[in-house]
């Protein structure tokens, strides 16, 4: 019937999480079981517990930035052993045979199984990382480099890959290129770090001046543009090879397109719910492009984490106890976090009495 | 300067205000300079941009305007530095007649992306001349912006290639649509641009589906133009069946329309190329871009080298536009019909035979 587990679940769309007992499947021959040490809180978790996208089913145990230590491996597992430091990101399964899967792009498989809130092959619903242990197919497990602190590495499994993948895919990773990062939150701050590690010049674009000092002095960005300041935008026109746009609120694309050089690429990784206005002239007269990107494949995620290990890239986190999670969600809603909450699962998550 | 202008009298039909009504107009062309080619105009295609410009739809028209940028004619005079053409050659002039010739874009043969690009009409050259287009008896153009019209390409039905042809050919190459035979291209809108996109797409070995609001043009598209299939956007079952089947979509529609159904037709990594110039911004749904790593881009005509390449390609594959030949004096009623998309698929003015001094 499965093994006992406990975690935090949303029982309805109020956005409140509470203790929840459930069961994980028995460790299958290709499965890796691990004790969860830390789990990052992604903004998607907040959207999902509140059913903002209309796809949530309850009870929902969120969490797809999960790190821990392997406690058991199935008989056919070859890549991992007990004691290994591992992580799981946004996916735990895919069809394995479509064009996307064969190219290592499980994230674009039409049958991707997400880490939480999705139906698994055995008809159970997947439960995420706000829980004491995880069982996951070996093919979706990421090895965490020894030198990375696990708590600050957890957000790489979603935020990290979400910004790394488009930088590579769209050729925006060549030293000397100049990219913009719109929005300095969970995704944005990690984008600055990866871009700097790739040797790029980085401009942070934000609606207010409040994060300028942080962006330049702590995160290492080269410059900072306030998008509402006409003069700053004008001075930065046609300077960027690409832009990673992490903003999910409704906003104007016109000034951002203006910042791109001709043939420049505006990559959307934030997902506004309503369509945005698309000015067509910059696309036609300057051959600029707008594209989207969503996490990355497993191979790519491992590559990203290995690069993070090599360059000591981790997220800036606020470590919280499990009983702080509802307050954290309220603060996240107001973007009041520098820049990711991470739940200290192993030390603070207790089963319901 | 005024004196030499008077010596090169010319005659055309111009719009004087945003009513868009065209009427006879006397003006002058510059004297043929050492780098110039003078072209006696035989035919000129009527592009939808001509209509937008004479009606000031985009807000930057300066009257009087003689439109016309799909010009085919005969070189009657060549300047002493002109090496590529001689008198009597059949030549073409398209959408651009000038650029800075020294920037990165110009040096890459992409004059169409030069920030100092000069359009054939409704523009000013660096010497202050107001440029007038091809609904006229002659034009004087720098040799760099004159094209050689290949043997075997008829002057009348080949004329629209100079704008419509290059407008679809350039993005098909740039966005990788022509690299592999068998890829699936959707062409949204079956008008001047769309019908040529179908022909060029088939010549590149692509599977082509025409996407249209009504089934009216279905048998045309398949039986005459050679499209493989036809998709009516209002047929929800057929649209559903076509989800995720196309590698590329060329969107030639300039009227306001939704991009969401077009994105849904694309496979993962699919590319939507917008070619129509709507008056208002389009609505861009972000979910499909992100969920399928899809892209929307644009394109504007092509550089001179590429335009010549396109003409040579079309001559080789016998690709011409489907045209309705008209007299100069019919231009206003043709414009009214064009506004209602009532043309299969391009009007072409028989300039030499019907333009006459009033």
PDB file of C-alpha atoms in Angstrom, chain B residues 163-306:
ATOM      1  CA  UNK B 163       7.693  43.216 -52.285  1.00  0.00           C
ATOM      2  CA  UNK B 164       5.382  40.278 -51.589  1.00  0.00           C
ATOM      3  CA  UNK B 165       7.922  37.738 -52.785  1.00  0.00           C
ATOM      4  CA  UNK B 166      10.865  38.946 -50.732  1.00  0.00           C
ATOM      5  CA  UNK B 167       8.646  39.640 -47.712  1.00  0.00           C
ATOM      6  CA  UNK B 168       7.877  35.934 -47.408  1.00  0.00           C
ATOM      7  CA  UNK B 169      11.138  34.522 -48.804  1.00  0.00           C
ATOM      8  CA  UNK B 170      13.412  36.349 -46.341  1.00  0.00           C
ATOM      9  CA  UNK B 171      11.835  35.092 -43.095  1.00  0.00           C
ATOM     10  CA  UNK B 172      11.455  31.620 -44.516  1.00  0.00           C
ATOM     11  CA  UNK B 173      15.239  31.505 -44.839  1.00  0.00           C
ATOM     12  CA  UNK B 174      16.104  33.462 -41.702  1.00  0.00           C
ATOM     13  CA  UNK B 175      13.885  31.430 -39.376  1.00  0.00           C
ATOM     14  CA  UNK B 176      15.143  28.132 -40.746  1.00  0.00           C
ATOM     15  CA  UNK B 177      12.001  27.090 -42.607  1.00  0.00           C
ATOM     16  CA  UNK B 178      13.867  26.059 -45.716  1.00  0.00           C
ATOM     17  CA  UNK B 179      16.601  23.928 -44.151  1.00  0.00           C
ATOM     18  CA  UNK B 180      14.722  20.655 -44.175  1.00  0.00           C
ATOM     19  CA  UNK B 181      12.214  19.322 -46.650  1.00  0.00           C
ATOM     20  CA  UNK B 182       9.051  17.957 -45.196  1.00  0.00           C
ATOM     21  CA  UNK B 183       8.666  20.494 -42.400  1.00  0.00           C
ATOM     22  CA  UNK B 184       5.136  21.839 -41.988  1.00  0.00           C
ATOM     23  CA  UNK B 185       4.419  25.497 -42.701  1.00  0.00           C
ATOM     24  CA  UNK B 186       1.121  27.189 -41.940  1.00  0.00           C
ATOM     25  CA  UNK B 187       0.307  30.292 -43.996  1.00  0.00           C
ATOM     26  CA  UNK B 188      -2.238  32.486 -42.279  1.00  0.00           C
ATOM     27  CA  UNK B 189      -4.103  34.698 -44.732  1.00  0.00           C
ATOM     28  CA  UNK B 190      -4.372  34.006 -48.446  1.00  0.00           C
ATOM     29  CA  UNK B 191      -3.804  37.358 -50.101  1.00  0.00           C
ATOM     30  CA  UNK B 192      -0.892  38.968 -51.886  1.00  0.00           C
ATOM     31  CA  UNK B 193       1.707  37.691 -49.399  1.00  0.00           C
ATOM     32  CA  UNK B 194      -0.005  34.435 -48.532  1.00  0.00           C
ATOM     33  CA  UNK B 195      -0.466  33.050 -52.013  1.00  0.00           C
ATOM     34  CA  UNK B 196       3.204  33.595 -52.852  1.00  0.00           C
ATOM     35  CA  UNK B 197       4.227  32.038 -49.532  1.00  0.00           C
ATOM     36  CA  UNK B 198       2.328  28.889 -50.534  1.00  0.00           C
ATOM     37  CA  UNK B 199       4.148  28.701 -53.877  1.00  0.00           C
ATOM     38  CA  UNK B 200       7.582  29.373 -52.392  1.00  0.00           C
ATOM     39  CA  UNK B 201       6.928  26.970 -49.511  1.00  0.00           C
ATOM     40  CA  UNK B 202       6.048  24.176 -51.901  1.00  0.00           C
ATOM     41  CA  UNK B 203       9.137  24.937 -54.008  1.00  0.00           C
ATOM     42  CA  UNK B 204      11.241  24.438 -50.862  1.00  0.00           C
ATOM     43  CA  UNK B 205       9.663  21.036 -50.313  1.00  0.00           C
ATOM     44  CA  UNK B 206       7.572  22.008 -47.310  1.00  0.00           C
ATOM     45  CA  UNK B 207       4.148  20.711 -46.411  1.00  0.00           C
ATOM     46  CA  UNK B 208       1.903  23.780 -46.575  1.00  0.00           C
ATOM     47  CA  UNK B 209      -1.411  24.391 -44.840  1.00  0.00           C
ATOM     48  CA  UNK B 210      -3.366  27.553 -45.569  1.00  0.00           C
ATOM     49  CA  UNK B 211      -5.118  28.988 -42.497  1.00  0.00           C
ATOM     50  CA  UNK B 212      -8.078  31.194 -43.273  1.00  0.00           C
ATOM     51  CA  UNK B 213     -11.230  32.651 -41.731  1.00  0.00           C
ATOM     52  CA  UNK B 214     -13.511  31.147 -44.338  1.00  0.00           C
ATOM     53  CA  UNK B 215     -13.595  28.135 -46.623  1.00  0.00           C
ATOM     54  CA  UNK B 216     -14.122  30.315 -49.658  1.00  0.00           C
ATOM     55  CA  UNK B 217     -10.569  29.964 -50.918  1.00  0.00           C
ATOM     56  CA  UNK B 218     -10.151  26.268 -50.145  1.00  0.00           C
ATOM     57  CA  UNK B 219     -10.295  24.776 -53.617  1.00  0.00           C
ATOM     58  CA  UNK B 220      -8.123  27.610 -54.988  1.00  0.00           C
ATOM     59  CA  UNK B 221      -5.532  26.993 -52.332  1.00  0.00           C
ATOM     60  CA  UNK B 222      -5.339  23.271 -52.894  1.00  0.00           C
ATOM     61  CA  UNK B 223      -6.096  22.782 -56.562  1.00  0.00           C
ATOM     62  CA  UNK B 224      -4.466  25.837 -58.025  1.00  0.00           C
ATOM     63  CA  UNK B 225      -1.808  27.013 -55.595  1.00  0.00           C
ATOM     64  CA  UNK B 226      -0.722  23.547 -54.524  1.00  0.00           C
ATOM     65  CA  UNK B 227      -1.294  23.803 -50.760  1.00  0.00           C
ATOM     66  CA  UNK B 228      -1.481  20.425 -49.018  1.00  0.00           C
ATOM     67  CA  UNK B 229      -4.350  21.342 -46.753  1.00  0.00           C
ATOM     68  CA  UNK B 230      -6.656  24.145 -45.716  1.00  0.00           C
ATOM     69  CA  UNK B 231      -7.730  25.029 -42.200  1.00  0.00           C
ATOM     70  CA  UNK B 232     -10.684  27.244 -41.394  1.00  0.00           C
ATOM     71  CA  UNK B 233     -10.105  28.981 -38.062  1.00  0.00           C
ATOM     72  CA  UNK B 234     -13.811  28.944 -37.215  1.00  0.00           C
ATOM     73  CA  UNK B 235     -13.994  25.147 -37.521  1.00  0.00           C
ATOM     74  CA  UNK B 236     -13.227  24.236 -33.927  1.00  0.00           C
ATOM     75  CA  UNK B 237     -12.932  20.501 -34.494  1.00  0.00           C
ATOM     76  CA  UNK B 238     -10.458  20.878 -37.349  1.00  0.00           C
ATOM     77  CA  UNK B 239      -8.484  23.439 -35.356  1.00  0.00           C
ATOM     78  CA  UNK B 240      -8.376  21.027 -32.445  1.00  0.00           C
ATOM     79  CA  UNK B 241      -7.106  18.217 -34.682  1.00  0.00           C
ATOM     80  CA  UNK B 242      -4.392  20.505 -36.011  1.00  0.00           C
ATOM     81  CA  UNK B 243      -3.007  21.460 -32.591  1.00  0.00           C
ATOM     82  CA  UNK B 244       0.753  21.028 -32.340  1.00  0.00           C
ATOM     83  CA  UNK B 245       1.240  20.006 -35.982  1.00  0.00           C
ATOM     84  CA  UNK B 246       3.131  22.902 -37.533  1.00  0.00           C
ATOM     85  CA  UNK B 247       6.814  23.789 -37.361  1.00  0.00           C
ATOM     86  CA  UNK B 248       6.215  27.354 -38.548  1.00  0.00           C
ATOM     87  CA  UNK B 249       3.399  29.777 -39.158  1.00  0.00           C
ATOM     88  CA  UNK B 250       3.727  32.802 -41.430  1.00  0.00           C
ATOM     89  CA  UNK B 251       1.089  35.299 -40.376  1.00  0.00           C
ATOM     90  CA  UNK B 252       0.349  37.647 -43.276  1.00  0.00           C
ATOM     91  CA  UNK B 253      -2.825  39.131 -41.804  1.00  0.00           C
ATOM     92  CA  UNK B 254      -2.762  42.824 -40.951  1.00  0.00           C
ATOM     93  CA  UNK B 255      -6.307  43.123 -39.638  1.00  0.00           C
ATOM     94  CA  UNK B 256      -6.717  42.729 -35.895  1.00  0.00           C
ATOM     95  CA  UNK B 257      -6.794  39.030 -35.000  1.00  0.00           C
ATOM     96  CA  UNK B 258      -5.993  36.629 -32.195  1.00  0.00           C
ATOM     97  CA  UNK B 259      -2.595  34.958 -32.044  1.00  0.00           C
ATOM     98  CA  UNK B 260      -3.723  32.263 -29.630  1.00  0.00           C
ATOM     99  CA  UNK B 261      -5.144  29.843 -32.214  1.00  0.00           C
ATOM    100  CA  UNK B 262      -2.026  30.270 -34.352  1.00  0.00           C
ATOM    101  CA  UNK B 263       0.243  29.442 -31.398  1.00  0.00           C
ATOM    102  CA  UNK B 264      -1.781  26.349 -30.633  1.00  0.00           C
ATOM    103  CA  UNK B 265      -1.076  25.039 -34.127  1.00  0.00           C
ATOM    104  CA  UNK B 266       2.680  25.151 -33.537  1.00  0.00           C
ATOM    105  CA  UNK B 267       4.704  22.196 -32.324  1.00  0.00           C
ATOM    106  CA  UNK B 268       7.122  22.615 -29.412  1.00  0.00           C
ATOM    107  CA  UNK B 269       9.873  25.065 -30.478  1.00  0.00           C
ATOM    108  CA  UNK B 270       7.530  26.320 -33.203  1.00  0.00           C
ATOM    109  CA  UNK B 271       7.944  29.760 -34.718  1.00  0.00           C
ATOM    110  CA  UNK B 272       5.286  32.301 -35.604  1.00  0.00           C
ATOM    111  CA  UNK B 273       6.468  35.049 -37.944  1.00  0.00           C
ATOM    112  CA  UNK B 274       4.346  38.181 -38.076  1.00  0.00           C
ATOM    113  CA  UNK B 275       4.466  39.982 -41.411  1.00  0.00           C
ATOM    114  CA  UNK B 276       1.276  42.016 -41.412  1.00  0.00           C
ATOM    115  CA  UNK B 277       1.396  45.499 -39.907  1.00  0.00           C
ATOM    116  CA  UNK B 278      -1.737  45.950 -37.831  1.00  0.00           C
ATOM    117  CA  UNK B 279      -2.802  49.417 -36.760  1.00  0.00           C
ATOM    118  CA  UNK B 280      -3.032  48.428 -33.110  1.00  0.00           C
ATOM    119  CA  UNK B 281      -0.770  46.100 -31.090  1.00  0.00           C
ATOM    120  CA  UNK B 282      -1.736  42.426 -31.139  1.00  0.00           C
ATOM    121  CA  UNK B 283      -2.558  40.496 -27.983  1.00  0.00           C
ATOM    122  CA  UNK B 284       0.201  38.050 -27.044  1.00  0.00           C
ATOM    123  CA  UNK B 285      -0.786  35.143 -24.798  1.00  0.00           C
ATOM    124  CA  UNK B 286       2.294  34.147 -22.813  1.00  0.00           C
ATOM    125  CA  UNK B 287       1.286  30.649 -21.658  1.00  0.00           C
ATOM    126  CA  UNK B 288       1.696  28.986 -25.066  1.00  0.00           C
ATOM    127  CA  UNK B 289       5.078  30.646 -25.563  1.00  0.00           C
ATOM    128  CA  UNK B 290       6.339  29.338 -22.273  1.00  0.00           C
ATOM    129  CA  UNK B 291       4.728  25.909 -22.250  1.00  0.00           C
ATOM    130  CA  UNK B 292       5.965  25.044 -25.721  1.00  0.00           C
ATOM    131  CA  UNK B 293       9.142  27.136 -26.013  1.00  0.00           C
ATOM    132  CA  UNK B 294       7.494  28.929 -28.926  1.00  0.00           C
ATOM    133  CA  UNK B 295       8.496  32.163 -30.503  1.00  0.00           C
ATOM    134  CA  UNK B 296       7.052  35.146 -32.329  1.00  0.00           C
ATOM    135  CA  UNK B 297       9.276  37.167 -34.615  1.00  0.00           C
ATOM    136  CA  UNK B 298       8.926  39.530 -37.522  1.00  0.00           C
ATOM    137  CA  UNK B 299      10.609  40.396 -40.756  1.00  0.00           C
ATOM    138  CA  UNK B 300      10.715  43.273 -43.211  1.00  0.00           C
ATOM    139  CA  UNK B 301      11.309  42.631 -46.905  1.00  0.00           C
ATOM    140  CA  UNK B 302      14.939  41.591 -47.435  1.00  0.00           C
ATOM    141  CA  UNK B 303      18.321  42.977 -48.439  1.00  0.00           C
ATOM    142  CA  UNK B 304      19.196  43.584 -52.083  1.00  0.00           C
ATOM    143  CA  UNK B 305      21.348  40.460 -52.421  1.00  0.00           C
ATOM    144  CA  UNK B 306      18.597  38.310 -50.972  1.00  0.00           C
TER     145      UNK B 306
END
